[in-house]
Amino acid sequence: HLVESGGGVVQAGGSLRLSCVGSGRTFDDYAMGWFRQAPGKEREFVAAIAWNGAATFYADSVKGRFTISRDNTKSTPYLQMKEAKPEDTAVYYCAAQETGWYDTALEFRWWGQGTQVTVSS
């Protein structure tokens, strides 16, 4: 239902922008989030955004470096990564909650297949 793009290899300190497009349905009215999973580690929350972009949330590890946004005219949420670090290397997943405002107690119902981000030192 969700398809990520924009992953690749970036040097430490560099930037990368991830995108996510809904397939088969629209997610304009839903909160969206980005997660990541590094090799040998559990999947972790990265950022989330309300349906209208009015509220955003970040993991402490990316706060100040990553920016989540969305363009509902294109039904696309983005994750702008800046000042990338080797520890940001992971598969990044886009996901959607069945609610307009991000709820930490509610599971993300729809997920993408992920896009690989590798930060070289």
mmCIF file of N, CA and C in Angstrom:
data_model
loop_
_atom_site.group_PDB
_atom_site.id
_atom_site.type_symbol
_atom_site.label_atom_id
_atom_site.label_comp_id
_atom_site.label_asym_id
_atom_site.label_seq_id
_atom_site.Cartn_x
_atom_site.Cartn_y
_atom_site.Cartn_z
ATOM 1 N N HIS A 1 0.816 -1.209 0.000
ATOM 2 C CA HIS A 1 0.000 0.000 0.000
ATOM 3 C C HIS A 1 0.846 1.253 0.000
ATOM 4 N N LEU A 2 2.083 1.151 0.453
ATOM 5 C CA LEU A 2 2.995 2.280 0.482
ATOM 6 C C LEU A 2 4.296 1.884 -0.195
ATOM 7 N N VAL A 3 4.849 2.812 -0.954
ATOM 8 C CA VAL A 3 6.086 2.542 -1.677
ATOM 9 C C VAL A 3 7.076 3.660 -1.395
ATOM 10 N N GLU A 4 8.225 3.293 -0.815
ATOM 11 C CA GLU A 4 9.262 4.271 -0.514
ATOM 12 C C GLU A 4 10.226 4.404 -1.683
ATOM 13 N N SER A 5 10.866 5.552 -1.764
ATOM 14 C CA SER A 5 11.916 5.767 -2.750
ATOM 15 C C SER A 5 12.889 6.810 -2.201
ATOM 16 N N GLY A 6 14.023 6.926 -2.860
ATOM 17 C CA GLY A 6 15.001 7.932 -2.478
ATOM 18 C C GLY A 6 16.177 7.426 -1.690
ATOM 19 N N GLY A 7 16.166 6.149 -1.332
ATOM 20 C CA GLY A 7 17.297 5.594 -0.600
ATOM 21 C C GLY A 7 18.535 5.504 -1.466
ATOM 22 N N GLY A 8 19.666 5.252 -0.833
ATOM 23 C CA GLY A 8 20.914 5.120 -1.564
ATOM 24 C C GLY A 8 22.093 5.245 -0.625
ATOM 25 N N VAL A 9 23.234 5.564 -1.206
ATOM 26 C CA VAL A 9 24.461 5.719 -0.432
ATOM 27 C C VAL A 9 24.800 7.200 -0.340
ATOM 28 N N VAL A 10 25.102 7.652 0.856
ATOM 29 C CA VAL A 10 25.464 9.049 1.072
ATOM 30 C C VAL A 10 26.656 9.089 2.019
ATOM 31 N N GLN A 11 27.513 10.048 1.828
ATOM 32 C CA GLN A 11 28.664 10.188 2.711
ATOM 33 C C GLN A 11 28.231 10.826 4.030
ATOM 34 N N ALA A 12 28.965 10.520 5.066
ATOM 35 C CA ALA A 12 28.688 11.124 6.359
ATOM 36 C C ALA A 12 28.705 12.640 6.228
ATOM 37 N N GLY A 13 27.692 13.268 6.825
ATOM 38 C CA GLY A 13 27.551 14.717 6.720
ATOM 39 C C GLY A 13 26.689 15.163 5.564
ATOM 40 N N GLY A 14 26.342 14.223 4.700
ATOM 41 C CA GLY A 14 25.549 14.540 3.526
ATOM 42 C C GLY A 14 24.058 14.502 3.779
ATOM 43 N N SER A 15 23.304 14.688 2.697
ATOM 44 C CA SER A 15 21.845 14.757 2.793
ATOM 45 C C SER A 15 21.186 13.776 1.830
ATOM 46 N N LEU A 16 19.966 13.421 2.178
ATOM 47 C CA LEU A 16 19.182 12.506 1.355
ATOM 48 C C LEU A 16 17.717 12.782 1.658
ATOM 49 N N ARG A 17 16.850 12.657 0.644
ATOM 50 C CA ARG A 17 15.433 12.831 0.883
ATOM 51 C C ARG A 17 14.677 11.575 0.479
ATOM 52 N N LEU A 18 13.914 11.039 1.391
ATOM 53 C CA LEU A 18 13.083 9.877 1.133
ATOM 54 C C LEU A 18 11.654 10.327 0.854
ATOM 55 N N SER A 19 10.997 9.582 -0.034
ATOM 56 C CA SER A 19 9.605 9.844 -0.368
ATOM 57 C C SER A 19 8.794 8.580 -0.187
ATOM 58 N N CYS A 20 7.490 8.762 -0.085
ATOM 59 C CA CYS A 20 6.607 7.616 0.110
ATOM 60 C C CYS A 20 5.302 7.898 -0.619
ATOM 61 N N VAL A 21 4.874 6.966 -1.436
ATOM 62 C CA VAL A 21 3.642 7.145 -2.205
ATOM 63 C C VAL A 21 2.671 6.032 -1.865
ATOM 64 N N GLY A 22 1.403 6.390 -1.695
ATOM 65 C CA GLY A 22 0.384 5.397 -1.430
ATOM 66 C C GLY A 22 -0.055 4.723 -2.709
ATOM 67 N N SER A 23 -0.319 3.454 -2.610
ATOM 68 C CA SER A 23 -0.775 2.686 -3.764
ATOM 69 C C SER A 23 -2.095 2.000 -3.431
ATOM 70 N N GLY A 24 -3.103 2.233 -4.241
ATOM 71 C CA GLY A 24 -4.372 1.568 -4.026
ATOM 72 C C GLY A 24 -5.345 2.326 -3.146
ATOM 73 N N ARG A 25 -4.848 3.312 -2.414
ATOM 74 C CA ARG A 25 -5.715 4.147 -1.584
ATOM 75 C C ARG A 25 -4.981 5.424 -1.260
ATOM 76 N N THR A 26 -5.705 6.396 -0.745
ATOM 77 C CA THR A 26 -5.100 7.642 -0.344
ATOM 78 C C THR A 26 -4.886 7.652 1.164
ATOM 79 N N PHE A 27 -3.819 8.304 1.586
ATOM 80 C CA PHE A 27 -3.510 8.385 3.010
ATOM 81 C C PHE A 27 -3.497 9.836 3.479
ATOM 82 N N ASP A 28 -4.136 10.714 2.706
ATOM 83 C CA ASP A 28 -4.100 12.140 3.026
ATOM 84 C C ASP A 28 -4.689 12.454 4.395
ATOM 85 N N ASP A 29 -5.647 11.664 4.868
ATOM 86 C CA ASP A 29 -6.324 11.953 6.137
ATOM 87 C C ASP A 29 -5.688 11.247 7.326
ATOM 88 N N TYR A 30 -4.565 10.582 7.090
ATOM 89 C CA TYR A 30 -3.948 9.769 8.134
ATOM 90 C C TYR A 30 -2.601 10.310 8.573
ATOM 91 N N ALA A 31 -2.277 10.082 9.832
ATOM 92 C CA ALA A 31 -0.928 10.363 10.303
ATOM 93 C C ALA A 31 0.046 9.413 9.618
ATOM 94 N N MET A 32 1.226 9.929 9.289
ATOM 95 C CA MET A 32 2.242 9.127 8.617
ATOM 96 C C MET A 32 3.505 9.118 9.463
ATOM 97 N N GLY A 33 4.264 8.053 9.297
ATOM 98 C CA GLY A 33 5.503 7.962 10.058
ATOM 99 C C GLY A 33 6.616 7.321 9.268
ATOM 100 N N TRP A 34 7.827 7.513 9.749
ATOM 101 C CA TRP A 34 9.004 6.844 9.199
ATOM 102 C C TRP A 34 9.659 6.048 10.330
ATOM 103 N N PHE A 35 10.054 4.843 9.987
ATOM 104 C CA PHE A 35 10.754 3.959 10.903
ATOM 105 C C PHE A 35 12.020 3.466 10.218
ATOM 106 N N ARG A 36 12.919 2.870 10.979
ATOM 107 C CA ARG A 36 14.116 2.296 10.361
ATOM 108 C C ARG A 36 14.551 1.063 11.136
ATOM 109 N N GLN A 37 15.243 0.188 10.419
ATOM 110 C CA GLN A 37 15.764 -1.025 11.039
ATOM 111 C C GLN A 37 17.173 -1.273 10.530
ATOM 112 N N ALA A 38 18.107 -1.234 11.448
ATOM 113 C CA ALA A 38 19.506 -1.511 11.113
ATOM 114 C C ALA A 38 19.765 -3.005 11.276
ATOM 115 N N PRO A 39 20.786 -3.534 10.612
ATOM 116 C CA PRO A 39 21.099 -4.964 10.727
ATOM 117 C C PRO A 39 21.301 -5.385 12.174
ATOM 118 N N GLY A 40 20.609 -6.441 12.565
ATOM 119 C CA GLY A 40 20.760 -6.969 13.915
ATOM 120 C C GLY A 40 20.047 -6.191 14.988
ATOM 121 N N LYS A 41 19.282 -5.170 14.594
ATOM 122 C CA LYS A 41 18.565 -4.349 15.573
ATOM 123 C C LYS A 41 17.069 -4.374 15.307
ATOM 124 N N GLU A 42 16.305 -3.981 16.308
ATOM 125 C CA GLU A 42 14.865 -3.904 16.144
ATOM 126 C C GLU A 42 14.495 -2.646 15.366
ATOM 127 N N ARG A 43 13.331 -2.694 14.753
ATOM 128 C CA ARG A 43 12.826 -1.522 14.059
ATOM 129 C C ARG A 43 12.552 -0.416 15.074
ATOM 130 N N GLU A 44 12.895 0.804 14.712
ATOM 131 C CA GLU A 44 12.708 1.915 15.641
ATOM 132 C C GLU A 44 12.007 3.087 14.965
ATOM 133 N N PHE A 45 11.298 3.829 15.768
ATOM 134 C CA PHE A 45 10.593 5.018 15.309
ATOM 135 C C PHE A 45 11.595 6.108 14.954
ATOM 136 N N VAL A 46 11.322 6.818 13.860
ATOM 137 C CA VAL A 46 12.174 7.927 13.440
ATOM 138 C C VAL A 46 11.420 9.257 13.540
ATOM 139 N N ALA A 47 10.254 9.317 12.901
ATOM 140 C CA ALA A 47 9.502 10.569 12.888
ATOM 141 C C ALA A 47 8.057 10.290 12.504
ATOM 142 N N ALA A 48 7.159 11.225 12.859
ATOM 143 C CA ALA A 48 5.755 11.112 12.487
ATOM 144 C C ALA A 48 5.190 12.499 12.239
ATOM 145 N N ILE A 49 4.101 12.536 11.470
ATOM 146 C CA ILE A 49 3.486 13.807 11.120
ATOM 147 C C ILE A 49 1.980 13.637 11.064
ATOM 148 N N ALA A 50 1.259 14.654 11.548
ATOM 149 C CA ALA A 50 -0.198 14.623 11.504
ATOM 150 C C ALA A 50 -0.698 14.752 10.069
ATOM 151 N N TRP A 51 -1.949 14.481 9.861
ATOM 152 C CA TRP A 51 -2.532 14.451 8.529
ATOM 153 C C TRP A 51 -2.356 15.761 7.780
ATOM 154 N N ASN A 52 -2.382 16.876 8.514
ATOM 155 C CA ASN A 52 -2.284 18.183 7.859
ATOM 156 C C ASN A 52 -0.913 18.825 8.042
ATOM 157 N N GLY A 53 0.028 18.089 8.584
ATOM 158 C CA GLY A 53 1.372 18.624 8.771
ATOM 159 C C GLY A 53 1.514 19.557 9.957
ATOM 160 N N ALA A 54 0.455 19.738 10.740
ATOM 161 C CA ALA A 54 0.478 20.718 11.825
ATOM 162 C C ALA A 54 1.293 20.272 13.029
ATOM 163 N N ALA A 55 1.526 19.003 13.152
ATOM 164 C CA ALA A 55 2.304 18.486 14.282
ATOM 165 C C ALA A 55 3.295 17.449 13.783
ATOM 166 N N THR A 56 4.517 17.527 14.283
ATOM 167 C CA THR A 56 5.560 16.565 13.928
ATOM 168 C C THR A 56 6.234 16.049 15.194
ATOM 169 N N PHE A 57 6.777 14.856 15.076
ATOM 170 C CA PHE A 57 7.402 14.196 16.214
ATOM 171 C C PHE A 57 8.675 13.507 15.727
ATOM 172 N N TYR A 58 9.709 13.510 16.584
ATOM 173 C CA TYR A 58 10.993 12.942 16.185
ATOM 174 C C TYR A 58 11.609 12.126 17.309
ATOM 175 N N ALA A 59 12.354 11.111 16.906
ATOM 176 C CA ALA A 59 13.201 10.408 17.850
ATOM 177 C C ALA A 59 14.352 11.331 18.225
ATOM 178 N N ASP A 60 14.827 11.208 19.443
ATOM 179 C CA ASP A 60 15.920 12.068 19.900
ATOM 180 C C ASP A 60 17.158 11.928 19.020
ATOM 181 N N SER A 61 17.370 10.747 18.479
ATOM 182 C CA SER A 61 18.574 10.483 17.696
ATOM 183 C C SER A 61 18.619 11.249 16.374
ATOM 184 N N VAL A 62 17.464 11.726 15.900
ATOM 185 C CA VAL A 62 17.435 12.422 14.611
ATOM 186 C C VAL A 62 16.957 13.859 14.734
ATOM 187 N N LYS A 63 16.528 14.249 15.922
ATOM 188 C CA LYS A 63 15.994 15.601 16.121
ATOM 189 C C LYS A 63 17.044 16.642 15.756
ATOM 190 N N GLY A 64 16.646 17.619 14.968
ATOM 191 C CA GLY A 64 17.563 18.659 14.534
ATOM 192 C C GLY A 64 18.293 18.339 13.247
ATOM 193 N N ARG A 65 18.241 17.055 12.819
ATOM 194 C CA ARG A 65 18.928 16.653 11.583
ATOM 195 C C ARG A 65 17.944 16.204 10.504
ATOM 196 N N PHE A 66 16.868 15.554 10.919
ATOM 197 C CA PHE A 66 15.872 15.056 9.976
ATOM 198 C C PHE A 66 14.616 15.925 10.053
ATOM 199 N N THR A 67 13.933 16.046 8.928
ATOM 200 C CA THR A 67 12.679 16.780 8.879
ATOM 201 C C THR A 67 11.633 15.949 8.146
ATOM 202 N N ILE A 68 10.500 15.745 8.787
ATOM 203 C CA ILE A 68 9.392 15.054 8.138
ATOM 204 C C ILE A 68 8.410 16.104 7.644
ATOM 205 N N SER A 69 7.886 15.894 6.457
ATOM 206 C CA SER A 69 6.914 16.812 5.874
ATOM 207 C C SER A 69 5.988 15.996 4.982
ATOM 208 N N ARG A 70 4.983 16.656 4.453
ATOM 209 C CA ARG A 70 4.092 15.966 3.538
ATOM 210 C C ARG A 70 3.482 16.960 2.566
ATOM 211 N N ASP A 71 3.195 16.447 1.388
ATOM 212 C CA ASP A 71 2.511 17.210 0.354
ATOM 213 C C ASP A 71 1.267 16.425 -0.009
ATOM 214 N N ASN A 72 0.146 16.816 0.561
ATOM 215 C CA ASN A 72 -1.078 16.044 0.326
ATOM 216 C C ASN A 72 -1.636 16.227 -1.084
ATOM 217 N N THR A 73 -1.147 17.229 -1.807
ATOM 218 C CA THR A 73 -1.580 17.353 -3.207
ATOM 219 C C THR A 73 -0.994 16.215 -4.031
ATOM 220 N N LYS A 74 0.091 15.654 -3.523
ATOM 221 C CA LYS A 74 0.725 14.519 -4.187
ATOM 222 C C LYS A 74 0.613 13.244 -3.355
ATOM 223 N N SER A 75 -0.106 13.353 -2.224
ATOM 224 C CA SER A 75 -0.245 12.202 -1.314
ATOM 225 C C SER A 75 1.111 11.625 -0.959
ATOM 226 N N THR A 76 2.053 12.510 -0.659
ATOM 227 C CA THR A 76 3.428 12.069 -0.442
ATOM 228 C C THR A 76 4.014 12.646 0.841
ATOM 229 N N PRO A 77 4.405 11.796 1.781
ATOM 230 C CA PRO A 77 5.214 12.271 2.910
ATOM 231 C C PRO A 77 6.696 12.160 2.551
ATOM 232 N N TYR A 78 7.512 13.007 3.147
ATOM 233 C CA TYR A 78 8.950 13.026 2.891
ATOM 234 C C TYR A 78 9.716 12.932 4.205
ATOM 235 N N LEU A 79 10.931 12.442 4.085
ATOM 236 C CA LEU A 79 11.861 12.497 5.204
ATOM 237 C C LEU A 79 13.169 13.087 4.669
ATOM 238 N N GLN A 80 13.450 14.325 5.058
ATOM 239 C CA GLN A 80 14.693 14.984 4.645
ATOM 240 C C GLN A 80 15.747 14.675 5.692
ATOM 241 N N MET A 81 16.810 14.031 5.247
ATOM 242 C CA MET A 81 17.899 13.663 6.142
ATOM 243 C C MET A 81 19.064 14.605 5.884
ATOM 244 N N LYS A 82 19.596 15.207 6.924
ATOM 245 C CA LYS A 82 20.773 16.067 6.812
ATOM 246 C C LYS A 82 21.796 15.641 7.861
ATOM 247 N N GLU A 83 23.020 16.046 7.648
ATOM 248 C CA GLU A 83 24.112 15.705 8.585
ATOM 249 C C GLU A 83 24.091 14.214 8.896
ATOM 250 N N ALA A 84 23.974 13.423 7.832
ATOM 251 C CA ALA A 84 23.860 11.976 7.997
ATOM 252 C C ALA A 84 25.072 11.404 8.726
ATOM 253 N N LYS A 85 24.795 10.385 9.547
ATOM 254 C CA LYS A 85 25.836 9.711 10.311
ATOM 255 C C LYS A 85 25.847 8.228 9.936
ATOM 256 N N PRO A 86 26.968 7.552 10.081
ATOM 257 C CA PRO A 86 27.009 6.112 9.787
ATOM 258 C C PRO A 86 25.954 5.328 10.562
ATOM 259 N N GLU A 87 25.630 5.761 11.764
ATOM 260 C CA GLU A 87 24.610 5.057 12.555
ATOM 261 C C GLU A 87 23.193 5.259 12.020
ATOM 262 N N ASP A 88 23.020 6.113 11.013
ATOM 263 C CA ASP A 88 21.726 6.246 10.350
ATOM 264 C C ASP A 88 21.514 5.160 9.296
ATOM 265 N N THR A 89 22.537 4.374 9.033
ATOM 266 C CA THR A 89 22.425 3.290 8.056
ATOM 267 C C THR A 89 21.366 2.295 8.491
ATOM 268 N N ALA A 90 20.382 2.063 7.616
ATOM 269 C CA ALA A 90 19.264 1.180 7.944
ATOM 270 C C ALA A 90 18.342 1.074 6.743
ATOM 271 N N VAL A 91 17.395 0.169 6.836
ATOM 272 C CA VAL A 91 16.264 0.159 5.908
ATOM 273 C C VAL A 91 15.198 1.077 6.499
ATOM 274 N N TYR A 92 14.740 2.023 5.715
ATOM 275 C CA TYR A 92 13.758 2.995 6.175
ATOM 276 C C TYR A 92 12.376 2.626 5.629
ATOM 277 N N TYR A 93 11.402 2.648 6.533
ATOM 278 C CA TYR A 93 10.038 2.279 6.190
ATOM 279 C C TYR A 93 9.086 3.452 6.395
ATOM 280 N N CYS A 94 8.158 3.576 5.481
ATOM 281 C CA CYS A 94 7.064 4.530 5.598
ATOM 282 C C CYS A 94 5.854 3.760 6.125
ATOM 283 N N ALA A 95 5.051 4.416 6.961
ATOM 284 C CA ALA A 95 3.884 3.747 7.526
ATOM 285 C C ALA A 95 2.772 4.761 7.783
ATOM 286 N N ALA A 96 1.549 4.259 7.891
ATOM 287 C CA ALA A 96 0.392 5.121 8.120
ATOM 288 C C ALA A 96 -0.457 4.582 9.250
ATOM 289 N N GLN A 97 -0.973 5.505 10.057
ATOM 290 C CA GLN A 97 -1.891 5.168 11.139
ATOM 291 C C GLN A 97 -3.318 5.483 10.707
ATOM 292 N N GLU A 98 -4.269 4.722 11.241
ATOM 293 C CA GLU A 98 -5.664 4.964 10.880
ATOM 294 C C GLU A 98 -6.258 6.022 11.802
ATOM 295 N N THR A 99 -5.626 7.167 11.815
ATOM 296 C CA THR A 99 -6.067 8.323 12.577
ATOM 297 C C THR A 99 -5.366 9.548 12.009
ATOM 298 N N GLY A 100 -5.977 10.713 12.168
ATOM 299 C CA GLY A 100 -5.380 11.902 11.593
ATOM 300 C C GLY A 100 -4.241 12.485 12.410
ATOM 301 N N TRP A 101 -4.311 12.292 13.730
ATOM 302 C CA TRP A 101 -3.293 12.837 14.624
ATOM 303 C C TRP A 101 -2.473 11.699 15.199
ATOM 304 N N TYR A 102 -1.166 11.829 15.114
ATOM 305 C CA TYR A 102 -0.261 10.784 15.556
ATOM 306 C C TYR A 102 -0.580 10.360 16.984
ATOM 307 N N ASP A 103 -0.754 9.064 17.177
ATOM 308 C CA ASP A 103 -1.097 8.500 18.467
ATOM 309 C C ASP A 103 -0.052 7.455 18.816
ATOM 310 N N THR A 104 0.735 7.706 19.869
ATOM 311 C CA THR A 104 1.805 6.780 20.224
ATOM 312 C C THR A 104 1.273 5.429 20.669
ATOM 313 N N ALA A 105 0.005 5.367 21.042
ATOM 314 C CA ALA A 105 -0.568 4.111 21.526
ATOM 315 C C ALA A 105 -1.215 3.294 20.423
ATOM 316 N N LEU A 106 -1.283 3.856 19.230
ATOM 317 C CA LEU A 106 -1.963 3.192 18.120
ATOM 318 C C LEU A 106 -0.936 2.610 17.151
ATOM 319 N N GLU A 107 -1.157 1.391 16.733
ATOM 320 C CA GLU A 107 -0.213 0.777 15.797
ATOM 321 C C GLU A 107 -0.328 1.447 14.427
ATOM 322 N N PHE A 108 0.734 1.341 13.664
ATOM 323 C CA PHE A 108 0.705 1.759 12.270
ATOM 324 C C PHE A 108 0.162 0.589 11.462
ATOM 325 N N ARG A 109 -0.897 0.844 10.727
ATOM 326 C CA ARG A 109 -1.609 -0.245 10.053
ATOM 327 C C ARG A 109 -1.019 -0.598 8.698
ATOM 328 N N TRP A 110 -0.550 0.408 7.949
ATOM 329 C CA TRP A 110 -0.039 0.170 6.602
ATOM 330 C C TRP A 110 1.453 0.447 6.558
ATOM 331 N N TRP A 111 2.177 -0.399 5.831
ATOM 332 C CA TRP A 111 3.632 -0.291 5.767
ATOM 333 C C TRP A 111 4.125 -0.445 4.336
ATOM 334 N N GLY A 112 5.250 0.198 4.060
ATOM 335 C CA GLY A 112 5.928 -0.016 2.797
ATOM 336 C C GLY A 112 6.943 -1.130 2.930
ATOM 337 N N GLN A 113 7.619 -1.426 1.831
ATOM 338 C CA GLN A 113 8.606 -2.500 1.801
ATOM 339 C C GLN A 113 9.987 -2.038 2.262
ATOM 340 N N GLY A 114 10.165 -0.729 2.322
ATOM 341 C CA GLY A 114 11.430 -0.203 2.814
ATOM 342 C C GLY A 114 12.378 0.211 1.708
ATOM 343 N N THR A 115 13.258 1.143 2.047
ATOM 344 C CA THR A 115 14.309 1.573 1.130
ATOM 345 C C THR A 115 15.616 1.665 1.917
ATOM 346 N N GLN A 116 16.683 1.157 1.327
ATOM 347 C CA GLN A 116 17.966 1.083 2.024
ATOM 348 C C GLN A 116 18.676 2.435 1.993
ATOM 349 N N VAL A 117 19.140 2.857 3.144
ATOM 350 C CA VAL A 117 19.984 4.046 3.258
ATOM 351 C C VAL A 117 21.302 3.614 3.874
ATOM 352 N N THR A 118 22.386 3.923 3.186
ATOM 353 C CA THR A 118 23.717 3.595 3.688
ATOM 354 C C THR A 118 24.538 4.867 3.792
ATOM 355 N N VAL A 119 25.054 5.135 4.971
ATOM 356 C CA VAL A 119 25.886 6.318 5.204
ATOM 357 C C VAL A 119 27.322 5.853 5.369
ATOM 358 N N SER A 120 28.154 6.267 4.437
ATOM 359 C CA SER A 120 29.561 5.846 4.459
ATOM 360 C C SER A 120 30.394 6.854 5.249
ATOM 361 N N SER A 121 31.360 6.332 5.983
ATOM 362 C CA SER A 121 32.200 7.212 6.811
ATOM 363 C C SER A 121 33.451 7.643 6.067
#
